[in-house]
Amino acid sequence: MQSLRKVAAPARFAAVVKSNAYGHGLARVAEAIAADVDMLCVYRVAEGCTIREAGVQGPVLVLGPVPPSELAAALAANLSISLWDAGSYLADAARTAREAGVPLRVHAKIETGVTRLGMAPERAAISISQLLSDSAFELEGAFTHLAAVEELESGYTLQQLERFESALRPVEAALRLRGALRHAAASAAAMLFPRARFDLVRVGISTYGLWPSPETRNALSEPIALEPALSWRTTLVSVRDVPAGTSVGYGCTFHTERPSRIGVLPIGYAEGIPRVASNRGAVLVEGSRAPIVGRVCMNMTMVDVTDIPLAHAGSVATLIGSNGNETLGAEDWGRWADTIDYEIVARLPAELPRVYREDPQ
């Protein structure tokens, strides 16, 4: 994370810990990194409350929609919220803040090209002026989100940045006077687009040592050292000798072509292994790759350990991480599952046991 902070400087650094800290464990991650970042970003009010319950007191921004029924909880937990609706929602938010007797901390979101949530750029200055003049609100920032940073040749990112800058130009002096932060860049833009860094960067996937995309890594003129924070391991619970022609798993989608040894993992798609990786993925056992054979089951997965003579019930199976001289990453699983590394780690169930280690440095 320090290498990312150095690249983004002098912009402030926000770490995005939504979705259970991208599968890494929200409370423990927030505790571990809070002192090294300027802000934490979550998606839901409940996530922000979890961080507060863990004892973290620094700035926390809720990026997602906050229902009117949760505004009081956001205020009580001293959370900042994203605001883009200048209609009835704004009235609800102002009333909640006045009833609580404290201003609601807000970041105005501007829609510049993702077509999700945000104020229309041509109306943003008017809405921001309303927020600046209403004592029910404390405007801490204005931001947007970028849609196509990895599409380096498209020019779309520059169009979005121009829309964002143009939208803020009429109120720029007022924002600076208030010390409000402008922000647009997530991981890829923080690395590749100096213009997008503004006053703050919101770094998500790269906080955990993972790349936003191979294109991002390949486009850097100077390498950044990213080391995945997460390893994912289980153990073989069974190793069975079977003859050639044996069917493995539901649907009989795999048949052994020789006398084989089939190992069983006690985890399946309910524990985060993508079912689409059936007959495509692999795990590491005793320093070698063991291919997944047959369909991934809800709670079990079979692997071929025929060529791994040391494999036995109790052998460690590494899904993400290193084993001997071999390494598998979330990117590998993303490729096997036709998805991205974000989805692989973010969908790891919260109930999976997580073991945290202290930084050896």
Coordinates of C-alpha atoms in Angstrom, one line a residue:
M1 CA 0.0 0.0 0.0
Q2 CA 2.9 2.4 0.7
S3 CA 4.0 2.1 -2.9
L4 CA 0.6 3.1 -4.1
R5 CA 0.5 6.1 -1.7
K6 CA 3.8 7.2 -3.1
V7 CA 2.5 7.1 -6.7
A8 CA -0.7 9.0 -5.8
A9 CA 1.0 11.7 -3.7
P10 CA 0.3 14.4 -2.9
A11 CA -3.3 13.3 -3.2
R12 CA -4.8 11.8 -0.1
F13 CA -5.4 8.1 0.1
A14 CA -8.7 6.4 0.7
A15 CA -8.8 2.6 1.0
V16 CA -12.0 1.0 -0.2
V17 CA -13.1 -1.8 2.2
K18 CA -16.6 -2.5 1.0
S19 CA -17.9 -6.1 0.4
N20 CA -16.1 -7.4 3.5
A21 CA -12.9 -5.7 2.4
Y22 CA -13.0 -7.5 -1.0
G23 CA -13.4 -10.8 0.9
H24 CA -10.5 -10.2 3.2
G25 CA -12.5 -9.5 6.3
L26 CA -13.9 -6.0 7.0
A27 CA -13.2 -5.4 10.7
R28 CA -9.7 -6.8 10.8
V29 CA -8.6 -5.1 7.6
A30 CA -10.0 -1.7 8.7
E31 CA -8.2 -2.1 12.1
A32 CA -5.0 -3.0 10.3
I33 CA -4.9 -0.1 7.8
A34 CA -6.8 2.7 9.4
A35 CA -3.7 4.5 10.7
D36 CA -2.0 4.4 7.3
V37 CA -4.8 5.9 5.2
D38 CA -6.7 9.2 5.2
M39 CA -10.2 7.6 4.7
L40 CA -12.0 4.3 4.5
C41 CA -14.8 3.8 2.0
V42 CA -17.7 1.3 2.4
Y43 CA -20.8 0.6 0.4
R44 CA -23.4 0.4 3.2
V45 CA -24.1 2.1 6.5
A46 CA -23.9 -1.3 8.2
E47 CA -20.4 -1.7 7.0
G48 CA -19.5 1.7 8.4
C49 CA -21.0 0.8 11.8
T50 CA -19.0 -2.4 11.8
I51 CA -15.8 -0.4 11.4
R52 CA -16.9 1.9 14.3
E53 CA -17.6 -1.1 16.5
A54 CA -14.0 -2.3 15.7
G55 CA -12.8 0.9 17.3
V56 CA -11.8 2.8 14.1
Q57 CA -12.5 6.5 14.5
G58 CA -11.2 8.0 11.3
P59 CA -13.2 9.3 8.3
V60 CA -15.5 6.8 6.7
L61 CA -17.4 7.4 3.5
V62 CA -20.5 5.4 2.4
L63 CA -20.3 5.1 -1.4
G64 CA -23.6 3.4 -1.9
P65 CA -27.3 4.6 -1.5
V66 CA -28.4 5.3 2.0
P67 CA -32.1 4.8 2.5
P68 CA -33.8 7.6 4.5
S69 CA -34.4 5.0 7.3
E70 CA -30.6 4.7 7.8
L71 CA -29.7 8.4 7.8
A72 CA -30.0 8.6 11.6
A73 CA -27.6 5.6 12.0
A74 CA -25.1 7.2 9.6
L75 CA -25.2 10.4 11.7
A76 CA -24.9 8.5 15.0
A77 CA -21.8 6.6 13.6
N78 CA -20.3 9.8 12.3
L79 CA -20.2 8.5 8.7
S80 CA -20.1 10.6 5.6
I81 CA -22.6 9.7 2.8
S82 CA -22.7 10.1 -0.9
L83 CA -25.5 12.5 -2.1
W84 CA -26.8 12.9 -5.6
D85 CA -30.5 13.4 -5.2
A86 CA -31.6 17.0 -4.8
G87 CA -35.3 16.2 -4.5
S88 CA -37.3 14.7 -1.7
Y89 CA -34.3 12.8 -0.4
L90 CA -32.4 16.0 0.3
A91 CA -35.3 17.2 2.4
D92 CA -35.3 13.9 4.4
A93 CA -31.6 14.2 4.9
A94 CA -31.8 17.8 6.1
R95 CA -34.6 17.0 8.5
T96 CA -32.8 14.1 10.0
A97 CA -29.7 16.2 10.5
R98 CA -31.6 19.0 12.2
E99 CA -33.4 16.6 14.5
A100 CA -30.0 15.1 15.5
G101 CA -28.6 18.6 16.0
V102 CA -25.4 17.8 13.9
P103 CA -24.7 18.4 10.2
L104 CA -24.7 15.4 7.9
R105 CA -21.3 15.0 6.3
V106 CA -21.8 14.5 2.5
H107 CA -19.8 14.0 -0.7
A108 CA -21.7 15.2 -3.8
K109 CA -21.6 12.5 -6.6
I110 CA -21.6 13.6 -10.2
E111 CA -22.6 11.2 -13.0
T112 CA -20.1 11.6 -15.9
G113 CA -20.4 8.4 -17.8
V114 CA -21.0 5.2 -15.9
T115 CA -24.8 5.7 -16.0
R116 CA -25.4 4.6 -12.4
L117 CA -25.8 7.2 -9.7
G118 CA -25.0 10.8 -9.6
M119 CA -26.1 14.4 -10.3
A120 CA -26.3 15.4 -13.9
P121 CA -23.2 17.5 -14.7
E122 CA -25.2 20.4 -15.9
R123 CA -27.1 20.6 -12.6
A124 CA -24.3 19.7 -10.3
A125 CA -23.2 23.3 -9.5
I126 CA -26.7 24.3 -8.5
S127 CA -27.1 21.3 -6.2
I128 CA -23.7 21.8 -4.7
S129 CA -24.5 25.4 -4.0
Q130 CA -27.6 24.3 -2.2
L131 CA -25.5 22.0 0.0
L132 CA -23.0 24.7 0.7
S133 CA -25.7 27.1 1.8
D134 CA -27.6 24.7 4.1
S135 CA -26.3 24.3 7.6
A136 CA -27.8 20.8 7.8
F137 CA -25.0 19.6 5.6
E138 CA -21.2 19.7 5.8
L139 CA -19.9 19.2 2.2
E140 CA -16.7 17.3 2.5
G141 CA -16.2 16.5 -1.2
A142 CA -17.4 16.1 -4.7
F143 CA -16.6 13.0 -6.8
T144 CA -17.3 10.9 -9.8
H145 CA -16.5 7.3 -10.9
L146 CA -14.6 6.3 -14.1
A147 CA -15.9 3.7 -16.4
A148 CA -13.1 2.7 -18.8
V149 CA -9.7 3.4 -17.4
E150 CA -8.3 0.1 -18.6
E151 CA -9.4 0.9 -22.2
L152 CA -6.3 3.0 -22.6
E153 CA -6.9 4.0 -26.2
S154 CA -10.6 4.9 -25.9
G155 CA -10.3 8.5 -24.7
Y156 CA -13.4 8.0 -22.6
T157 CA -11.6 8.6 -19.3
L158 CA -10.5 12.0 -20.6
Q159 CA -14.1 12.8 -21.6
Q160 CA -15.3 11.9 -18.1
L161 CA -12.7 14.0 -16.4
E162 CA -13.6 17.0 -18.6
R163 CA -17.3 16.6 -17.7
F164 CA -16.3 16.4 -14.0
E165 CA -14.0 19.5 -14.1
S166 CA -16.6 21.4 -16.1
A167 CA -19.4 20.6 -13.7
L168 CA -17.3 21.8 -10.7
R169 CA -15.9 24.9 -12.3
P170 CA -18.7 27.3 -11.2
V171 CA -18.3 26.2 -7.5
E172 CA -14.6 25.4 -7.5
A173 CA -13.6 28.5 -5.4
A174 CA -16.3 27.7 -2.8
L175 CA -15.2 24.1 -2.6
R176 CA -11.6 25.0 -2.0
L177 CA -12.7 27.6 0.6
R178 CA -14.5 24.7 2.5
G179 CA -11.5 22.3 2.0
A180 CA -13.8 19.9 0.1
L181 CA -12.0 17.1 -1.6
R182 CA -12.4 16.3 -5.3
H183 CA -12.0 12.7 -6.2
A184 CA -12.4 10.4 -9.2
A185 CA -9.6 7.8 -9.3
A186 CA -9.9 4.2 -8.2
S187 CA -7.0 1.8 -8.4
A188 CA -6.2 1.9 -12.2
A189 CA -6.7 5.6 -12.6
A190 CA -4.6 6.3 -9.5
M191 CA -1.8 4.5 -11.2
L192 CA -2.2 5.6 -14.8
F193 CA -3.9 9.0 -14.9
P194 CA -2.2 11.8 -12.8
R195 CA -4.9 14.2 -13.9
A196 CA -7.5 12.0 -12.3
R197 CA -5.9 12.0 -8.8
F198 CA -7.3 15.4 -7.8
D199 CA -7.3 15.7 -4.0
L200 CA -8.0 12.1 -3.1
V201 CA -7.7 8.6 -4.7
R202 CA -10.1 5.7 -3.7
V203 CA -8.0 2.6 -4.0
G204 CA -9.9 -0.7 -3.8
I205 CA -8.5 -3.9 -5.4
S206 CA -4.9 -2.8 -5.3
T207 CA -5.1 -2.2 -1.5
Y208 CA -5.1 -6.0 -1.3
G209 CA -2.1 -6.4 -3.7
L210 CA -4.2 -7.4 -6.7
W211 CA -4.2 -5.7 -10.1
P212 CA -7.3 -4.0 -11.5
S213 CA -6.5 -5.6 -14.9
P214 CA -3.5 -7.1 -16.8
E215 CA -3.8 -4.0 -19.0
T216 CA -3.1 -1.7 -16.0
R217 CA 0.0 -3.7 -15.0
N218 CA 1.3 -3.8 -18.6
A219 CA 0.7 -0.1 -19.2
L220 CA 2.9 1.2 -16.3
S221 CA 6.1 2.8 -17.3
E222 CA 7.6 2.0 -13.9
P223 CA 6.6 -1.2 -12.1
I224 CA 4.7 -1.1 -8.8
A225 CA 5.3 -3.9 -6.4
L226 CA 1.9 -5.4 -5.5
E227 CA 1.9 -8.5 -3.3
P228 CA -1.4 -10.3 -2.8
A229 CA -2.5 -10.0 0.9
L230 CA -4.7 -13.2 0.8
S231 CA -3.8 -16.8 0.5
W232 CA -6.6 -19.4 0.3
R233 CA -6.0 -22.9 1.5
T234 CA -7.7 -26.1 2.6
T235 CA -6.6 -29.8 3.0
L236 CA -7.4 -32.9 1.1
V237 CA -9.8 -35.0 3.1
S238 CA -9.6 -38.1 1.0
V239 CA -7.4 -39.7 -1.7
R240 CA -8.9 -42.6 -3.6
D241 CA -7.3 -45.0 -6.2
V242 CA -9.6 -45.6 -9.1
P243 CA -9.3 -47.6 -12.4
A244 CA -9.3 -46.2 -15.9
G245 CA -12.7 -45.3 -17.1
T246 CA -14.1 -44.1 -13.7
S247 CA -16.7 -41.4 -13.8
V248 CA -16.0 -38.4 -11.4
G249 CA -18.6 -36.1 -10.1
Y250 CA -22.2 -35.0 -11.0
G251 CA -23.2 -35.4 -14.6
C252 CA -20.3 -37.7 -15.4
T253 CA -18.4 -34.9 -17.1
F254 CA -15.0 -36.5 -16.4
H255 CA -13.8 -40.0 -16.9
T256 CA -10.3 -41.1 -15.9
E257 CA -8.2 -42.2 -18.9
R258 CA -5.8 -44.3 -16.8
P259 CA -5.6 -45.7 -13.3
S260 CA -5.8 -42.5 -11.2
R261 CA -5.7 -41.0 -7.7
I262 CA -8.6 -38.6 -7.0
G263 CA -8.4 -36.2 -4.1
V264 CA -11.3 -34.5 -2.4
L265 CA -11.4 -31.0 -1.1
P266 CA -14.0 -30.2 1.6
I267 CA -15.1 -27.0 -0.1
G268 CA -17.1 -26.2 -3.2
Y269 CA -19.1 -23.4 -4.9
A270 CA -20.8 -22.6 -1.6
E271 CA -17.4 -21.8 -0.2
G272 CA -16.3 -19.7 -3.2
I273 CA -14.9 -22.1 -5.8
P274 CA -16.6 -21.0 -9.1
R275 CA -18.6 -23.9 -10.5
V276 CA -17.6 -22.8 -14.0
A277 CA -14.1 -23.7 -13.1
S278 CA -15.1 -27.4 -13.3
N279 CA -12.7 -29.4 -15.4
R280 CA -10.7 -26.1 -16.0
G281 CA -9.2 -25.0 -12.7
A282 CA -6.5 -26.4 -10.5
V283 CA -5.1 -26.3 -7.0
L284 CA -1.6 -26.8 -5.7
V285 CA -0.8 -29.9 -3.7
E286 CA 2.7 -30.8 -2.5
G287 CA 4.2 -28.2 -4.8
S288 CA 2.4 -29.4 -8.0
R289 CA -0.7 -28.5 -9.9
A290 CA -3.7 -30.8 -9.3
P291 CA -6.4 -30.2 -12.0
I292 CA -10.0 -30.0 -10.9
V293 CA -11.9 -33.0 -12.3
G294 CA -15.6 -33.3 -12.6
R295 CA -18.1 -30.7 -11.6
V296 CA -17.4 -28.6 -8.6
C297 CA -20.0 -29.6 -6.0
M298 CA -21.8 -27.4 -3.4
N299 CA -19.3 -28.3 -0.6
M300 CA -16.7 -30.6 -2.3
T301 CA -14.3 -30.5 -5.2
M302 CA -12.4 -33.3 -6.7
V303 CA -8.8 -33.0 -8.0
D304 CA -6.5 -35.4 -9.9
V305 CA -3.4 -36.1 -7.9
T306 CA -2.2 -39.1 -9.9
D307 CA 1.1 -37.4 -10.7
I308 CA 1.6 -36.2 -7.2
P309 CA 2.8 -39.3 -5.3
L310 CA 3.2 -37.5 -2.0
A311 CA -0.5 -36.3 -2.0
H312 CA -2.5 -37.8 0.9
A313 CA -5.4 -37.1 3.1
G314 CA -4.2 -34.1 5.1
S315 CA -2.1 -32.6 2.4
V316 CA -2.5 -28.8 2.1
A317 CA -4.3 -27.7 -1.0
T318 CA -3.6 -24.1 -2.1
L319 CA -6.1 -22.3 -4.2
I320 CA -4.6 -18.9 -4.0
G321 CA -0.9 -18.5 -2.9
S322 CA 2.3 -20.3 -3.3
N323 CA 3.1 -24.0 -2.7
G324 CA 6.7 -25.1 -3.4
N325 CA 7.8 -23.3 -6.6
E326 CA 4.2 -22.9 -7.9
T327 CA 1.8 -20.0 -7.4
L328 CA -1.8 -19.5 -8.2
G329 CA -3.6 -16.2 -8.0
A330 CA -7.0 -14.7 -8.1
E331 CA -6.3 -13.7 -11.7
D332 CA -5.9 -17.4 -12.6
W333 CA -9.3 -18.2 -11.1
G334 CA -10.8 -15.2 -12.9
R335 CA -9.5 -16.6 -16.2
W336 CA -10.9 -20.1 -15.5
A337 CA -14.2 -18.6 -14.5
D338 CA -14.4 -16.0 -17.3
T339 CA -14.5 -13.2 -14.7
I340 CA -12.2 -10.8 -12.9
D341 CA -10.1 -11.2 -9.8
Y342 CA -12.4 -8.8 -7.9
E343 CA -15.3 -11.3 -8.1
I344 CA -13.2 -14.2 -7.0
V345 CA -12.1 -12.6 -3.7
A346 CA -15.2 -10.5 -3.0
R347 CA -17.4 -13.7 -3.1
L348 CA -15.4 -15.6 -0.6
P349 CA -18.0 -16.3 2.1
A350 CA -17.7 -14.3 5.3
E351 CA -18.1 -17.5 7.3
L352 CA -14.9 -19.0 5.9
P353 CA -12.3 -19.0 8.7
R354 CA -9.7 -16.3 8.2
V355 CA -6.3 -16.4 9.9
Y356 CA -4.5 -13.1 10.2
R357 CA -0.8 -12.6 10.7
E358 CA 1.2 -9.6 11.9
D359 CA 3.3 -7.8 9.3
P360 CA 6.7 -9.4 9.6
Q361 CA 8.3 -6.0 9.2

